[in-house]
mmCIF file of C-alpha atoms and ligand atoms in Angstrom:
data_model
loop_
_atom_site.group_PDB
_atom_site.id
_atom_site.type_symbol
_atom_site.label_atom_id
_atom_site.label_comp_id
_atom_site.label_asym_id
_atom_site.label_seq_id
_atom_site.Cartn_x
_atom_site.Cartn_y
_atom_site.Cartn_z
ATOM 1 C CA MET A 28 0.000 0.000 0.000
ATOM 2 C CA ARG A 29 1.125 3.520 -0.763
ATOM 3 C CA GLY A 30 2.444 5.228 2.356
ATOM 4 C CA ALA A 31 3.104 8.795 3.438
ATOM 5 C CA THR A 32 6.278 10.094 5.010
ATOM 6 C CA LEU A 33 7.814 13.340 6.192
ATOM 7 C CA SER A 34 10.245 14.400 3.474
ATOM 8 C CA GLY A 35 11.261 17.769 4.924
ATOM 9 C CA THR A 36 10.851 19.946 8.001
ATOM 10 C CA GLY A 37 11.256 23.653 8.642
ATOM 11 C CA SER A 38 10.610 26.259 11.276
ATOM 12 C CA TYR A 39 10.795 29.949 12.001
ATOM 13 C CA VAL A 40 10.712 32.034 15.165
ATOM 14 C CA PRO A 41 10.625 35.835 15.354
ATOM 15 C CA GLU A 42 13.782 37.577 16.528
ATOM 16 C CA GLN A 43 12.480 39.393 19.578
ATOM 17 C CA VAL A 44 12.846 37.522 22.865
ATOM 18 C CA ILE A 45 10.698 38.118 25.963
ATOM 19 C CA THR A 46 12.379 36.882 29.134
ATOM 20 C CA ASN A 47 10.786 36.154 32.488
ATOM 21 C CA ARG A 48 12.454 39.335 33.754
ATOM 22 C CA ASP A 49 10.636 41.297 31.036
ATOM 23 C CA LEU A 50 7.347 39.751 32.229
ATOM 24 C CA GLU A 51 8.113 40.749 35.827
ATOM 25 C CA ARG A 52 7.798 44.343 34.612
ATOM 26 C CA ILE A 53 4.364 43.717 33.038
ATOM 27 C CA VAL A 54 2.461 41.583 35.591
ATOM 28 C CA ASP A 55 2.780 40.469 39.212
ATOM 29 C CA THR A 56 5.025 37.472 38.605
ATOM 30 C CA THR A 57 8.574 36.291 39.225
ATOM 31 C CA ASP A 58 11.201 34.442 37.236
ATOM 32 C CA GLU A 59 11.257 31.879 40.062
ATOM 33 C CA TRP A 60 7.481 31.196 39.789
ATOM 34 C CA ILE A 61 7.539 30.871 36.009
ATOM 35 C CA VAL A 62 10.559 28.556 35.958
ATOM 36 C CA SER A 63 9.335 26.348 38.806
ATOM 37 C CA HIS A 64 5.741 26.083 37.507
ATOM 38 C CA THR A 65 6.419 25.842 33.756
ATOM 39 C CA GLY A 66 10.138 25.407 32.987
ATOM 40 C CA MET A 67 9.955 28.483 30.721
ATOM 41 C CA ARG A 68 12.676 31.133 30.669
ATOM 42 C CA GLU A 69 11.988 32.967 27.427
ATOM 43 C CA ARG A 70 9.686 33.027 24.412
ATOM 44 C CA ARG A 71 9.550 34.914 21.084
ATOM 45 C CA ILE A 72 7.183 37.685 20.031
ATOM 46 C CA ALA A 73 6.339 38.620 16.454
ATOM 47 C CA ALA A 74 7.357 42.059 15.191
ATOM 48 C CA PRO A 75 4.421 44.485 14.806
ATOM 49 C CA GLU A 76 4.370 44.015 11.036
ATOM 50 C CA GLN A 77 4.447 40.194 11.255
ATOM 51 C CA ALA A 78 1.309 38.047 11.265
ATOM 52 C CA SER A 79 0.901 34.266 11.431
ATOM 53 C CA SER A 80 1.107 33.789 7.656
ATOM 54 C CA ASP A 81 4.484 35.562 7.587
ATOM 55 C CA LEU A 82 5.933 33.198 10.175
ATOM 56 C CA GLY A 83 4.309 30.239 8.439
ATOM 57 C CA THR A 84 5.712 31.233 5.053
ATOM 58 C CA GLU A 85 9.265 31.196 6.413
ATOM 59 C CA ALA A 86 8.759 27.780 8.018
ATOM 60 C CA ALA A 87 7.175 26.467 4.807
ATOM 61 C CA ARG A 88 10.091 27.698 2.661
ATOM 62 C CA ALA A 89 12.542 25.958 5.004
ATOM 63 C CA ALA A 90 10.554 22.693 4.871
ATOM 64 C CA LEU A 91 10.390 22.798 1.061
ATOM 65 C CA ALA A 92 14.150 23.427 0.864
ATOM 66 C CA ASP A 93 14.779 20.513 3.232
ATOM 67 C CA ALA A 94 12.624 18.263 1.047
ATOM 68 C CA GLY A 95 14.350 19.530 -2.104
ATOM 69 C CA LEU A 96 11.032 20.637 -3.576
ATOM 70 C CA GLU A 97 9.619 23.721 -5.278
ATOM 71 C CA PRO A 98 6.307 25.370 -4.307
ATOM 72 C CA ASP A 99 4.711 24.073 -7.512
ATOM 73 C CA ASP A 100 5.391 20.498 -6.369
ATOM 74 C CA LEU A 101 2.745 20.923 -3.664
ATOM 75 C CA GLY A 102 -0.812 19.695 -4.177
ATOM 76 C CA LEU A 103 -2.164 20.859 -0.825
ATOM 77 C CA ILE A 104 -1.319 23.274 1.978
ATOM 78 C CA ILE A 105 -2.898 22.734 5.386
ATOM 79 C CA CYS A 106 -2.363 25.570 7.816
ATOM 80 C CA ALA A 107 -2.939 24.650 11.465
ATOM 81 C CA THR A 108 -3.565 27.848 13.397
ATOM 82 C CA ILE A 109 -5.879 29.461 15.908
ATOM 83 C CA SER A 110 -4.368 32.878 15.263
ATOM 84 C CA PRO A 111 -4.859 33.460 11.514
ATOM 85 C CA ASP A 112 -4.028 36.926 10.121
ATOM 86 C CA THR A 113 -7.735 37.427 9.481
ATOM 87 C CA LEU A 114 -10.800 35.192 9.704
ATOM 88 C CA ILE A 115 -11.184 35.645 5.963
ATOM 89 C CA PRO A 116 -9.087 34.921 3.963
ATOM 90 C CA GLY A 117 -7.465 31.981 5.708
ATOM 91 C CA ALA A 118 -3.755 31.975 6.527
ATOM 92 C CA GLY A 119 -3.261 28.835 4.391
ATOM 93 C CA SER A 120 -4.234 30.738 1.247
ATOM 94 C CA LEU A 121 -1.982 33.652 2.207
ATOM 95 C CA ILE A 122 0.941 31.255 2.646
ATOM 96 C CA GLN A 123 0.132 29.614 -0.705
ATOM 97 C CA ALA A 124 0.264 33.035 -2.381
ATOM 98 C CA ASN A 125 3.474 34.016 -0.586
ATOM 99 C CA LEU A 126 5.132 30.808 -1.725
ATOM 100 C CA GLY A 127 3.830 31.245 -5.267
ATOM 101 C CA ALA A 128 2.473 27.690 -5.197
ATOM 102 C CA SER A 129 0.232 27.778 -8.220
ATOM 103 C CA ARG A 130 -1.095 24.231 -8.376
ATOM 104 C CA CYS A 131 -2.480 23.483 -4.950
ATOM 105 C CA GLY A 132 -5.414 23.847 -2.595
ATOM 106 C CA ALA A 133 -5.093 25.465 0.825
ATOM 107 C CA PHE A 134 -7.171 25.623 3.970
ATOM 108 C CA ASP A 135 -6.953 26.455 7.671
ATOM 109 C CA LEU A 136 -7.436 23.943 10.429
ATOM 110 C CA ALA A 137 -8.388 25.035 13.953
ATOM 111 C CA SER A 138 -7.741 22.242 16.442
ATOM 112 C CA GLY A 139 -5.790 24.292 18.937
ATOM 113 C CA CYS A 140 -2.394 23.046 19.986
ATOM 114 C CA THR A 141 -3.144 19.603 18.484
ATOM 115 C CA GLY A 142 -3.519 21.162 15.017
ATOM 116 C CA PHE A 143 -0.271 19.839 13.587
ATOM 117 C CA ILE A 144 -1.261 16.229 14.307
ATOM 118 C CA TYR A 145 -4.673 16.778 12.704
ATOM 119 C CA GLY A 146 -2.949 18.338 9.696
ATOM 120 C CA LEU A 147 -0.504 15.481 9.434
ATOM 121 C CA GLY A 148 -3.376 13.000 9.399
ATOM 122 C CA MET A 149 -5.253 14.933 6.689
ATOM 123 C CA ALA A 150 -2.136 15.405 4.549
ATOM 124 C CA ALA A 151 -1.121 11.750 4.834
ATOM 125 C CA GLY A 152 -4.615 10.580 3.891
ATOM 126 C CA TYR A 153 -4.669 12.900 0.870
ATOM 127 C CA VAL A 154 -1.257 11.747 -0.311
ATOM 128 C CA ARG A 155 -2.059 8.076 0.308
ATOM 129 C CA ALA A 156 -5.252 8.398 -1.692
ATOM 130 C CA GLY A 157 -3.107 9.540 -4.610
ATOM 131 C CA TYR A 158 -4.672 13.000 -4.907
ATOM 132 C CA CYS A 159 -1.202 14.534 -4.881
ATOM 133 C CA GLU A 160 2.432 13.588 -4.370
ATOM 134 C CA HIS A 161 3.408 16.243 -1.793
ATOM 135 C CA ALA A 162 1.351 18.160 0.787
ATOM 136 C CA LEU A 163 2.567 20.795 3.218
ATOM 137 C CA VAL A 164 1.433 21.024 6.828
ATOM 138 C CA VAL A 165 2.352 24.355 8.333
ATOM 139 C CA ALA A 166 1.478 25.255 11.908
ATOM 140 C CA THR A 167 1.885 28.900 12.723
ATOM 141 C CA GLU A 168 0.807 30.981 15.683
ATOM 142 C CA THR A 169 1.025 34.498 17.018
ATOM 143 C CA LEU A 170 -0.730 33.749 20.290
ATOM 144 C CA THR A 171 0.827 36.837 21.853
ATOM 145 C CA ARG A 172 -1.839 38.710 19.837
ATOM 146 C CA LEU A 173 -4.572 36.763 21.661
ATOM 147 C CA THR A 174 -2.932 37.108 25.062
ATOM 148 C CA ASN A 175 -4.482 39.097 27.870
ATOM 149 C CA TRP A 176 -1.428 40.967 29.121
ATOM 150 C CA THR A 177 -3.139 41.707 32.452
ATOM 151 C CA ASP A 178 -3.703 37.992 33.227
ATOM 152 C CA ARG A 179 -0.551 36.594 34.805
ATOM 153 C CA SER A 180 -1.905 33.047 34.709
ATOM 154 C CA THR A 181 -1.740 32.998 30.888
ATOM 155 C CA CYS A 182 0.446 35.832 29.583
ATOM 156 C CA VAL A 183 3.668 34.256 30.840
ATOM 157 C CA LEU A 184 3.049 31.069 28.857
ATOM 158 C CA PHE A 185 2.629 31.857 25.196
ATOM 159 C CA GLY A 186 5.120 32.636 22.448
ATOM 160 C CA ASP A 187 5.047 33.043 18.672
ATOM 161 C CA GLY A 188 6.533 30.696 16.090
ATOM 162 C CA ALA A 189 5.929 28.357 13.183
ATOM 163 C CA GLY A 190 6.849 24.841 12.137
ATOM 164 C CA ALA A 191 6.201 22.930 8.932
ATOM 165 C CA ALA A 192 6.579 19.507 7.377
ATOM 166 C CA VAL A 193 6.261 18.242 3.820
ATOM 167 C CA VAL A 194 4.289 14.999 3.613
ATOM 168 C CA SER A 195 5.166 12.917 0.552
ATOM 169 C CA GLY A 196 3.989 9.623 -0.906
ATOM 170 C CA ILE A 197 6.272 6.575 -0.579
ATOM 171 C CA GLU A 198 6.067 3.001 -1.695
ATOM 172 C CA GLY A 199 6.986 0.475 0.949
ATOM 173 C CA GLU A 200 7.925 0.708 4.613
ATOM 174 C CA GLY A 201 8.091 3.702 6.903
ATOM 175 C CA GLY A 202 6.559 7.107 7.325
ATOM 176 C CA LEU A 203 3.313 7.588 9.223
ATOM 177 C CA LEU A 204 2.585 4.242 10.912
ATOM 178 C CA ALA A 205 -0.338 5.161 13.168
ATOM 179 C CA LEU A 206 -2.536 8.127 13.947
ATOM 180 C CA GLU A 207 -5.130 8.921 16.590
ATOM 181 C CA LEU A 208 -7.340 12.005 16.748
ATOM 182 C CA ILE A 209 -9.744 12.747 19.586
ATOM 183 C CA SER A 210 -12.108 15.635 20.270
ATOM 184 C CA MET A 211 -13.724 16.230 23.679
ATOM 185 C CA GLY A 212 -15.807 19.302 22.886
ATOM 186 C CA GLU A 213 -17.628 18.936 26.199
ATOM 187 C CA ALA A 214 -14.435 20.266 27.821
ATOM 188 C CA GLY A 215 -14.219 23.203 25.379
ATOM 189 C CA ASP A 216 -14.637 25.835 28.086
ATOM 190 C CA LEU A 217 -11.230 24.981 29.552
ATOM 191 C CA LEU A 218 -9.456 27.064 26.917
ATOM 192 C CA LYS A 219 -11.279 29.668 24.893
ATOM 193 C CA VAL A 220 -11.474 33.110 23.390
ATOM 194 C CA PRO A 221 -15.019 33.997 24.507
ATOM 195 C CA GLY A 222 -15.776 36.855 22.072
ATOM 196 C CA GLY A 223 -15.327 37.623 18.416
ATOM 197 C CA GLY A 224 -17.128 34.676 16.856
ATOM 198 C CA SER A 225 -20.720 34.262 15.680
ATOM 199 C CA ARG A 226 -21.913 33.564 19.263
ATOM 200 C CA ARG A 227 -20.652 36.857 20.656
ATOM 201 C CA PRO A 228 -19.566 39.252 17.915
ATOM 202 C CA LEU A 229 -17.231 41.882 19.310
ATOM 203 C CA THR A 230 -18.748 45.046 20.737
ATOM 204 C CA PRO A 231 -16.958 47.888 22.533
ATOM 205 C CA GLU A 232 -18.213 46.370 25.836
ATOM 206 C CA LEU A 233 -16.792 42.930 25.038
ATOM 207 C CA LEU A 234 -13.517 44.484 23.959
ATOM 208 C CA ALA A 235 -13.348 46.404 27.242
ATOM 209 C CA GLN A 236 -13.766 43.033 29.033
ATOM 210 C CA ARG A 237 -10.946 41.615 26.874
ATOM 211 C CA ALA A 238 -13.318 38.975 25.526
ATOM 212 C CA ASP A 239 -11.105 38.775 22.426
ATOM 213 C CA ARG A 240 -8.306 37.259 24.528
ATOM 214 C CA ILE A 241 -7.498 33.752 25.792
ATOM 215 C CA VAL A 242 -9.124 32.495 28.983
ATOM 216 C CA MET A 243 -7.732 29.240 30.342
ATOM 217 C CA ASN A 244 -8.333 26.829 33.200
ATOM 218 C CA GLY A 245 -4.696 25.771 33.509
ATOM 219 C CA PRO A 246 -4.942 23.298 36.394
ATOM 220 C CA GLU A 247 -7.769 21.287 34.753
ATOM 221 C CA LEU A 248 -5.938 21.168 31.416
ATOM 222 C CA PHE A 249 -2.825 20.078 33.256
ATOM 223 C CA LYS A 250 -4.655 17.123 34.834
ATOM 224 C CA LEU A 251 -6.254 16.083 31.532
ATOM 225 C CA ALA A 252 -2.924 16.237 29.704
ATOM 226 C CA VAL A 253 -1.017 14.224 32.292
ATOM 227 C CA ARG A 254 -3.730 11.523 32.270
ATOM 228 C CA LEU A 255 -4.544 11.356 28.554
ATOM 229 C CA VAL A 256 -1.217 11.964 26.770
ATOM 230 C CA PRO A 257 0.281 8.691 28.061
ATOM 231 C CA GLU A 258 -2.921 6.828 27.134
ATOM 232 C CA VAL A 259 -2.737 8.036 23.521
ATOM 233 C CA ALA A 260 0.981 7.215 23.386
ATOM 234 C CA GLU A 261 0.435 3.694 24.713
ATOM 235 C CA ARG A 262 -2.401 2.966 22.261
ATOM 236 C CA LEU A 263 -0.359 4.153 19.260
ATOM 237 C CA VAL A 264 2.668 2.105 20.199
ATOM 238 C CA ALA A 265 0.566 -1.016 20.877
ATOM 239 C CA ARG A 266 -1.306 -0.618 17.592
ATOM 240 C CA VAL A 267 1.834 -1.159 15.544
ATOM 241 C CA GLY A 268 3.167 -3.934 17.785
ATOM 242 C CA LEU A 269 5.993 -1.902 19.360
ATOM 243 C CA GLN A 270 7.033 -1.418 23.000
ATOM 244 C CA MET A 271 7.521 1.994 24.590
ATOM 245 C CA ASP A 272 11.231 1.135 24.729
ATOM 246 C CA ASP A 273 11.249 1.169 20.900
ATOM 247 C CA ILE A 274 10.422 4.891 20.831
ATOM 248 C CA ASP A 275 13.568 6.810 19.951
ATOM 249 C CA VAL A 276 12.180 10.333 20.122
ATOM 250 C CA LEU A 277 9.066 11.561 21.953
ATOM 251 C CA ILE A 278 7.736 14.993 21.040
ATOM 252 C CA MET A 279 4.784 16.208 23.078
ATOM 253 C CA HIS A 280 2.966 19.508 22.895
ATOM 254 C CA GLN A 281 5.236 21.980 24.643
ATOM 255 C CA ALA A 282 2.845 23.484 27.206
ATOM 256 C CA ASN A 283 4.728 22.935 30.445
ATOM 257 C CA GLN A 284 7.919 21.126 31.456
ATOM 258 C CA ARG A 285 6.049 19.538 34.364
ATOM 259 C CA ILE A 286 3.565 17.947 31.933
ATOM 260 C CA LEU A 287 6.431 16.616 29.795
ATOM 261 C CA ASP A 288 8.166 15.201 32.880
ATOM 262 C CA ALA A 289 5.026 13.604 34.332
ATOM 263 C CA ALA A 290 3.953 12.025 31.028
ATOM 264 C CA ALA A 291 7.462 10.736 30.276
ATOM 265 C CA LYS A 292 7.690 9.260 33.775
ATOM 266 C CA ARG A 293 4.364 7.504 33.364
ATOM 267 C CA LEU A 294 5.547 6.097 30.037
ATOM 268 C CA ASP A 295 8.945 5.201 31.503
ATOM 269 C CA ILE A 296 10.749 6.973 28.648
ATOM 270 C CA PRO A 297 14.188 8.313 29.632
ATOM 271 C CA ASP A 298 14.688 12.094 29.546
ATOM 272 C CA GLU A 299 17.227 11.992 26.707
ATOM 273 C CA ARG A 300 14.530 10.672 24.341
ATOM 274 C CA VAL A 301 12.037 13.378 25.297
ATOM 275 C CA VAL A 302 12.281 16.628 23.338
ATOM 276 C CA SER A 303 11.780 19.847 25.244
ATOM 277 C CA ILE A 304 11.946 23.360 23.835
ATOM 278 C CA VAL A 305 9.715 24.849 26.539
ATOM 279 C CA GLU A 306 12.582 26.721 28.184
ATOM 280 C CA LYS A 307 13.465 28.752 25.074
ATOM 281 C CA TYR A 308 10.181 29.118 23.216
ATOM 282 C CA GLY A 309 7.328 28.754 25.749
ATOM 283 C CA ASN A 310 4.000 27.446 24.476
ATOM 284 C CA THR A 311 3.680 28.176 20.743
ATOM 285 C CA SER A 312 0.378 26.275 20.453
ATOM 286 C CA ALA A 313 0.022 24.347 17.162
ATOM 287 C CA ALA A 314 3.560 25.328 16.154
ATOM 288 C CA SER A 315 5.197 23.718 19.180
ATOM 289 C CA MET A 316 5.508 20.124 17.917
ATOM 290 C CA PRO A 317 6.703 20.859 14.350
ATOM 291 C CA LEU A 318 9.085 23.481 15.753
ATOM 292 C CA ALA A 319 10.513 20.887 18.156
ATOM 293 C CA LEU A 320 10.626 18.304 15.359
ATOM 294 C CA ASP A 321 12.565 20.630 13.066
ATOM 295 C CA ILE A 322 14.989 21.571 15.831
ATOM 296 C CA VAL A 323 15.896 17.932 16.559
ATOM 297 C CA ASN A 324 16.015 17.175 12.836
ATOM 298 C CA ARG A 325 18.457 20.029 12.278
ATOM 299 C CA GLN A 326 20.566 18.790 15.184
ATOM 300 C CA GLY A 327 21.012 15.556 13.221
ATOM 301 C CA ARG A 328 19.201 13.570 15.934
ATOM 302 C CA LEU A 329 16.770 11.782 13.572
ATOM 303 C CA ARG A 330 17.991 8.735 11.670
ATOM 304 C CA PRO A 331 16.293 6.431 9.199
ATOM 305 C CA GLY A 332 14.379 3.753 11.093
ATOM 306 C CA ASP A 333 13.904 5.893 14.230
ATOM 307 C CA ASN A 334 10.451 5.679 15.777
ATOM 308 C CA VAL A 335 9.276 9.225 16.409
ATOM 309 C CA LEU A 336 6.163 9.635 18.547
ATOM 310 C CA LEU A 337 4.249 12.914 18.595
ATOM 311 C CA VAL A 338 1.412 13.517 21.059
ATOM 312 C CA GLY A 339 -0.470 16.776 21.376
ATOM 313 C CA PHE A 340 -3.365 18.266 23.325
ATOM 314 C CA GLY A 341 -5.065 21.608 23.470
ATOM 315 C CA ALA A 342 -8.086 23.791 22.828
ATOM 316 C CA GLY A 343 -11.221 21.958 21.824
ATOM 317 C CA PHE A 344 -10.414 19.986 23.995
ATOM 318 C CA THR A 345 -8.474 18.032 21.390
ATOM 319 C CA LEU A 346 -5.919 15.292 21.628
ATOM 320 C CA GLY A 347 -3.937 13.483 19.017
ATOM 321 C CA GLY A 348 -0.883 11.419 18.314
ATOM 322 C CA ALA A 349 1.169 10.243 15.370
ATOM 323 C CA LEU A 350 3.785 7.501 15.242
ATOM 324 C CA ILE A 351 6.315 8.018 12.458
ATOM 325 C CA ARG A 352 9.108 5.767 11.285
ATOM 326 C CA TRP A 353 11.712 8.264 10.105
ATOM 327 C CA THR A 354 12.826 7.764 6.503
ATOM 328 C CA GLN A 355 15.050 10.767 5.766
ATOM 329 C CA PRO A 356 18.853 10.691 6.027
ATOM 330 C CA PRO A 357 20.183 12.584 9.065
ATOM 331 C CA ARG A 358 20.815 16.254 8.502
ATOM 332 C CA VAL A 359 24.279 17.622 8.989
ATOM 333 C CA PRO A 360 23.958 19.815 12.121
ATOM 334 C CA GLY A 361 24.062 23.513 11.346
ATOM 335 C CA HIS A 362 22.654 23.151 7.830
HETATM 336 O O1 LIG B 9 -1.461 24.675 25.268
HETATM 337 C C1 LIG B 9 -2.792 24.499 25.605
HETATM 338 C C2 LIG B 9 -2.971 23.686 26.797
HETATM 339 N N1 LIG B 9 -2.484 24.394 27.955
HETATM 340 C C3 LIG B 9 -2.105 23.701 28.989
HETATM 341 O O2 LIG B 9 -2.080 22.507 28.945
HETATM 342 C C4 LIG B 9 -1.734 24.424 30.271
HETATM 343 C C5 LIG B 9 -1.705 23.429 31.383
HETATM 344 N N2 LIG B 9 -1.603 24.068 32.671
HETATM 345 C C6 LIG B 9 -0.428 24.532 33.177
HETATM 346 O O3 LIG B 9 0.598 24.454 32.536
HETATM 347 C C7 LIG B 9 -0.432 25.046 34.582
HETATM 348 O O4 LIG B 9 -1.687 24.798 35.171
HETATM 349 C C8 LIG B 9 -0.154 26.587 34.673
HETATM 350 C C9 LIG B 9 1.298 26.844 34.348
HETATM 351 C C10 LIG B 9 -1.045 27.329 33.718
HETATM 352 C C11 LIG B 9 -0.406 27.097 36.078
HETATM 353 O O5 LIG B 9 0.401 26.384 37.007
HETATM 354 P P1 LIG B 9 -0.271 25.761 38.312
HETATM 355 O O6 LIG B 9 0.824 25.145 39.092
HETATM 356 O O7 LIG B 9 -1.399 24.866 37.863
HETATM 357 O O8 LIG B 9 -0.754 27.039 39.066
HETATM 358 P P2 LIG B 9 -2.211 27.471 39.521
HETATM 359 O O9 LIG B 9 -3.009 27.961 38.363
HETATM 360 O O10 LIG B 9 -2.817 26.376 40.371
HETATM 361 O O11 LIG B 9 -1.879 28.708 40.465
HETATM 362 C C12 LIG B 9 -1.149 28.550 41.687
HETATM 363 C C13 LIG B 9 -0.901 29.915 42.286
HETATM 364 C C14 LIG B 9 -2.164 30.758 42.375
HETATM 365 O O12 LIG B 9 -2.067 31.536 43.548
HETATM 366 P P3 LIG B 9 -2.877 31.119 44.881
HETATM 367 O O13 LIG B 9 -4.313 31.099 44.471
HETATM 368 O O14 LIG B 9 -2.360 29.755 45.237
HETATM 369 O O15 LIG B 9 -2.514 32.173 45.850
HETATM 370 C C15 LIG B 9 -2.059 31.695 41.189
HETATM 371 O O16 LIG B 9 -2.724 32.914 41.391
HETATM 372 O O17 LIG B 9 -0.014 30.659 41.453
HETATM 373 C C16 LIG B 9 -0.570 31.914 41.130
HETATM 374 N N3 LIG B 9 -0.102 32.299 39.798
HETATM 375 C C17 LIG B 9 1.022 33.009 39.597
HETATM 376 N N4 LIG B 9 1.915 33.522 40.467
HETATM 377 C C18 LIG B 9 2.969 34.187 39.952
HETATM 378 C C19 LIG B 9 -0.656 32.000 38.595
HETATM 379 N N5 LIG B 9 0.092 32.507 37.613
HETATM 380 C C20 LIG B 9 1.145 33.137 38.216
HETATM 381 C C21 LIG B 9 2.259 33.856 37.726
HETATM 382 N N6 LIG B 9 3.134 34.349 38.615
HETATM 383 N N7 LIG B 9 2.488 34.025 36.397
#
């Protein structure tokens, strides 16, 4: 059966860094609290003239270069984001135009921080069905634009960034081995932007209440993630007849170092196989997993035959995981 594999990865983060010390000047917080509760030390913030499609375009260009492809080789662009430049048009179409990809479809996908996994599943299915040879999944977020800068429980967490992967058809072994997507909409209130949609169109009153900004029940999300991430990981590994010990690289959604530690402990996966970029980039929502994936790829850490497990969770509430058998040759670090 025709398979689908990741043939290239890319990422982009804006230049400007916000440190915990910078945040101490904005809200009633401390570097010590942020580090001990989240593991974060800094995150990036988009320049005023940058929007999500700009970040995504850079990540997409890097992924195409890594795959050795041109924009016109793409048959589909899936943009996972909850912070598109505008509601209409979608960021996927803006990225398609920026790339000059003239022979492909494009759409946005809003599954919160799990978006990249959803996109990977859609792209792989499309490629496997033979509708195109190469599809691009680009996850890009400027969550600092949706952040309530007076709410210390959320504003210290989020950063901006983008990650992308080219999904290509292959004959034979490897690539995406297993996928699981879950939605628990009944828990949707745990992470939301209450105003600005068709339920509560923005009014001056709603804007004054900052209803256009993220509201989050962190502790409940924390508990859900620590319980459910290992369950998804275990099911994916069992489905393809592997043991957890066979997982070479585990990339989880980068929301909190304590979640990564607790889930890895439950799964009995040693720290050196667990990827963490929380300290440097904070929570970049949908971009966090492809950004982490590209970073380890560029470090030369991924080798053909490696089992790479991705598990994400986020707004919706959504959950999802993908088990990939790496097929690309290792990158030379620094290139
Ligand atoms: O990416 C989408 C999914 N998101 C997540 O999965 C987030 C998951 N949740 C978390 O990562 C954690 O719950 C947080 C990092 C958001 C919060 O950490 P926590 O250990 O769960 O803290 P908490 O919300 O229970 O708050 C503990 C205390 C509270 O004070 P009191 O009531 O005990 O006096 C908060 O007011 O910490 C206080 N607090 C802060 N203090 C200093 C909350 N935020 C801050 C802050 N600085 N930035």
